[in-house]
Coordinates of C-alpha atoms in Angstrom, one line a residue:
M169 CA -54.7 -8.7 55.0
Q170 CA -53.2 -8.5 58.5
E171 CA -50.4 -10.8 57.5
N172 CA -49.6 -8.6 54.5
T173 CA -49.6 -5.5 56.7
S174 CA -47.2 -7.0 59.2
D175 CA -44.9 -8.2 56.4
T176 CA -44.8 -4.8 54.8
L177 CA -44.1 -3.2 58.1
N178 CA -41.3 -5.6 58.8
K179 CA -39.7 -5.0 55.4
I180 CA -39.8 -1.2 56.0
Q181 CA -38.2 -1.5 59.4
K182 CA -35.6 -4.0 58.2
A183 CA -34.5 -1.7 55.4
A184 CA -34.6 1.3 57.7
L185 CA -32.4 -0.5 60.3
K186 CA -29.7 -1.0 57.7
E187 CA -29.9 2.5 56.3
F188 CA -29.8 4.1 59.7
L189 CA -26.9 2.0 60.8
D190 CA -24.9 2.8 57.6
N191 CA -25.7 6.5 57.6
G192 CA -27.2 7.6 60.9
F193 CA -30.6 9.3 61.2
L194 CA -29.5 12.6 59.5
G195 CA -27.7 10.9 56.6
A196 CA -30.3 8.2 56.0
S197 CA -32.3 8.4 52.8
L198 CA -36.0 7.8 53.0
R199 CA -36.0 7.2 49.3
Q200 CA -33.4 4.4 49.7
I201 CA -35.4 2.9 52.6
V202 CA -38.5 2.7 50.5
K203 CA -36.6 1.3 47.5
D204 CA -34.9 -1.4 49.6
A205 CA -38.2 -2.3 51.3
G206 CA -39.8 -2.7 47.9
V207 CA -42.7 -0.4 48.7
T208 CA -44.0 2.9 47.3
T209 CA -43.6 6.2 49.1
G210 CA -47.3 6.3 49.4
A211 CA -47.3 2.9 51.1
F212 CA -44.6 4.1 53.5
Y213 CA -46.7 7.0 54.6
G214 CA -49.5 4.6 55.3
Y215 CA -47.4 3.3 58.2
F216 CA -45.2 6.2 59.3
S217 CA -45.7 9.9 59.3
S218 CA -42.0 10.7 58.9
K219 CA -38.5 9.4 58.9
E220 CA -38.2 10.2 62.6
A221 CA -41.4 8.2 63.4
L222 CA -39.8 5.3 61.6
F223 CA -36.6 5.7 63.6
A224 CA -38.6 5.8 66.8
S225 CA -40.5 2.7 65.9
I226 CA -37.2 0.8 65.9
V227 CA -35.5 2.3 68.9
E228 CA -38.3 3.2 71.3
P229 CA -38.9 -0.3 72.7
H230 CA -35.2 -0.5 73.6
A231 CA -35.0 3.0 75.0
A232 CA -37.9 2.2 77.2
A233 CA -36.4 -1.1 78.3
L234 CA -33.0 0.3 79.2
M235 CA -34.3 3.5 80.9
G236 CA -37.0 1.5 82.6
R237 CA -34.6 -1.0 84.1
F238 CA -32.1 1.8 85.1
M239 CA -34.9 3.8 86.8
E240 CA -36.2 0.7 88.6
A241 CA -32.8 0.1 90.0
Q242 CA -32.3 3.7 91.1
L243 CA -35.8 4.0 92.7
S244 CA -35.7 0.6 94.4
F245 CA -32.4 1.5 96.0
A246 CA -33.6 5.0 97.1
E247 CA -36.7 3.4 98.7
L248 CA -34.5 1.2 101.0
P249 CA -34.3 2.3 104.6
E250 CA -31.3 4.7 104.8
K251 CA -29.5 2.5 107.2
D252 CA -29.6 -0.4 104.8
Q253 CA -28.4 1.5 101.7
P254 CA -24.7 1.2 102.2
E255 CA -24.6 -2.6 102.3
H256 CA -26.8 -2.9 99.2
M257 CA -25.0 -0.2 97.1
G258 CA -22.7 -2.5 95.0
E259 CA -25.4 -5.2 94.7
A260 CA -28.0 -2.8 93.2
S261 CA -25.7 -1.2 90.7
G262 CA -24.0 -4.5 89.7
S263 CA -27.3 -6.3 89.0
C264 CA -28.5 -3.4 86.8
V265 CA -25.2 -3.2 84.8
R266 CA -25.1 -6.9 84.2
W267 CA -28.7 -6.8 83.0
M268 CA -27.8 -3.9 80.6
V269 CA -24.8 -5.8 79.2
D270 CA -27.0 -8.8 78.5
Y271 CA -29.7 -6.7 76.9
I272 CA -27.3 -4.8 74.7
C273 CA -25.7 -7.9 73.5
E274 CA -29.1 -9.4 72.6
H275 CA -30.3 -6.3 70.7
R276 CA -27.1 -4.9 69.3
D277 CA -28.3 -3.2 66.1
P278 CA -31.3 -1.3 67.4
V279 CA -29.4 -0.3 70.6
K280 CA -26.5 0.9 68.4
L281 CA -29.1 3.1 66.6
L282 CA -30.2 4.5 69.9
L283 CA -26.8 5.2 71.3
C284 CA -24.7 6.1 68.2
K285 CA -27.0 7.1 65.3
A286 CA -29.7 9.2 66.9
E287 CA -28.4 12.7 66.2
G288 CA -31.3 14.8 64.9
T289 CA -33.9 12.9 66.8
S290 CA -35.5 13.1 70.3
Y291 CA -33.2 10.3 71.3
E292 CA -29.9 12.0 70.8
H293 CA -29.7 13.0 74.5
F294 CA -30.6 9.5 75.8
V295 CA -27.3 8.9 77.4
H296 CA -27.2 12.4 78.9
S297 CA -30.6 11.8 80.5
M298 CA -29.2 8.6 82.2
V299 CA -26.2 10.6 83.4
E300 CA -28.4 13.3 84.9
V301 CA -30.4 10.7 86.8
E302 CA -27.2 9.0 88.0
V303 CA -25.8 12.3 89.2
E304 CA -29.0 13.2 91.1
H305 CA -29.1 9.8 92.9
T306 CA -25.4 9.9 93.6
L307 CA -25.7 13.2 95.4
R308 CA -28.7 12.0 97.3
Y309 CA -26.8 8.9 98.4
M310 CA -23.9 11.1 99.7
D311 CA -26.5 13.0 101.8
V312 CA -27.7 9.7 103.2
L313 CA -24.2 8.7 104.1
R314 CA -23.7 12.1 105.9
R315 CA -26.9 11.6 107.8
L316 CA -25.7 8.2 108.9
G317 CA -22.6 9.8 110.4
H318 CA -20.0 9.2 107.6
D319 CA -17.6 12.0 107.0
I320 CA -18.1 12.5 103.2
P321 CA -16.3 15.4 101.5
M322 CA -18.5 17.8 99.4
L323 CA -18.1 17.0 95.7
D324 CA -19.1 19.4 93.0
Q325 CA -22.1 18.3 90.9
S326 CA -19.9 19.0 87.8
L327 CA -17.4 16.4 89.0
C328 CA -20.1 13.8 89.5
H329 CA -21.4 14.6 86.0
I330 CA -18.0 14.0 84.5
I331 CA -17.5 10.7 86.4
A332 CA -21.0 9.5 85.4
S333 CA -20.5 10.5 81.8
A334 CA -17.2 8.6 81.6
M335 CA -18.8 5.5 83.3
F336 CA -21.7 5.3 80.8
G337 CA -19.4 6.1 77.9
G338 CA -17.2 3.1 79.0
I339 CA -20.2 0.8 79.4
F340 CA -21.5 1.7 76.0
E341 CA -18.2 1.0 74.3
I342 CA -19.5 -2.5 74.1
V343 CA -22.0 -1.2 71.5
I344 CA -19.5 0.9 69.5
H345 CA -17.0 -2.0 69.2
D346 CA -19.5 -4.9 68.9
M347 CA -17.8 -6.7 71.8
P348 CA -18.6 -10.4 72.2
H349 CA -20.8 -11.0 75.3
E350 CA -18.2 -12.7 77.4
Q351 CA -15.6 -10.0 76.8
A352 CA -18.2 -7.2 77.3
M353 CA -19.3 -8.7 80.7
R354 CA -15.7 -9.1 81.8
D355 CA -14.6 -5.6 80.8
V356 CA -17.7 -3.9 82.3
E357 CA -17.2 -5.8 85.7
Q358 CA -13.6 -4.6 85.8
L359 CA -14.7 -1.1 84.8
R360 CA -17.2 -1.1 87.8
A361 CA -14.3 -2.2 90.1
F362 CA -12.2 0.7 88.8
Y363 CA -15.0 3.2 89.5
T364 CA -15.9 1.7 92.8
A365 CA -12.3 2.2 94.0
G366 CA -12.3 5.7 92.6
W367 CA -15.5 6.6 94.5
M368 CA -14.1 5.2 97.7
K369 CA -11.0 7.3 97.4
L370 CA -13.0 10.5 96.6
M371 CA -15.4 9.9 99.5
S372 CA -12.7 9.3 102.0
P373 CA -12.1 12.2 104.4

């Protein structure tokens, strides 16, 4: 019985993954998902309360993994003694970004749902949430540098938001364009170098 339950669940999620990828959450047809999975509508509701609950069952593990690793990197860096933060800055962000590229390339389809097909769900602002965290920690780090005696110009929060949005948009291009892993890693490393140089210019007195 347990095996049959698991098999049915897998069929529903497999059919849903294709339908969501093809049409996005809003355009996806629950009727088509049920048909492609070879189950009845009644059977579907034995597993999921709604189309959004089904969508969440596919993307939530990946949303949790990506946001969890991102937050771990941010908090671990913030907990370093302030005097040690400047020398670990590039190391912390680089390790997190490389992990994200690896993860995205290993879970392309569900991550694409999360990042590109989630309009109409609670996940549609996922990237925006990451941007907000990035901006908050960037501003905190600038304050740390000032306390350490660095002459850091005041940058508007709006500018930091624009830069962070553009950076995450660039990283997630690897999802949109299904980049091979090697190319994705190379492009993202060069993107990081580009943004690092830009930040150094902006934070110069």
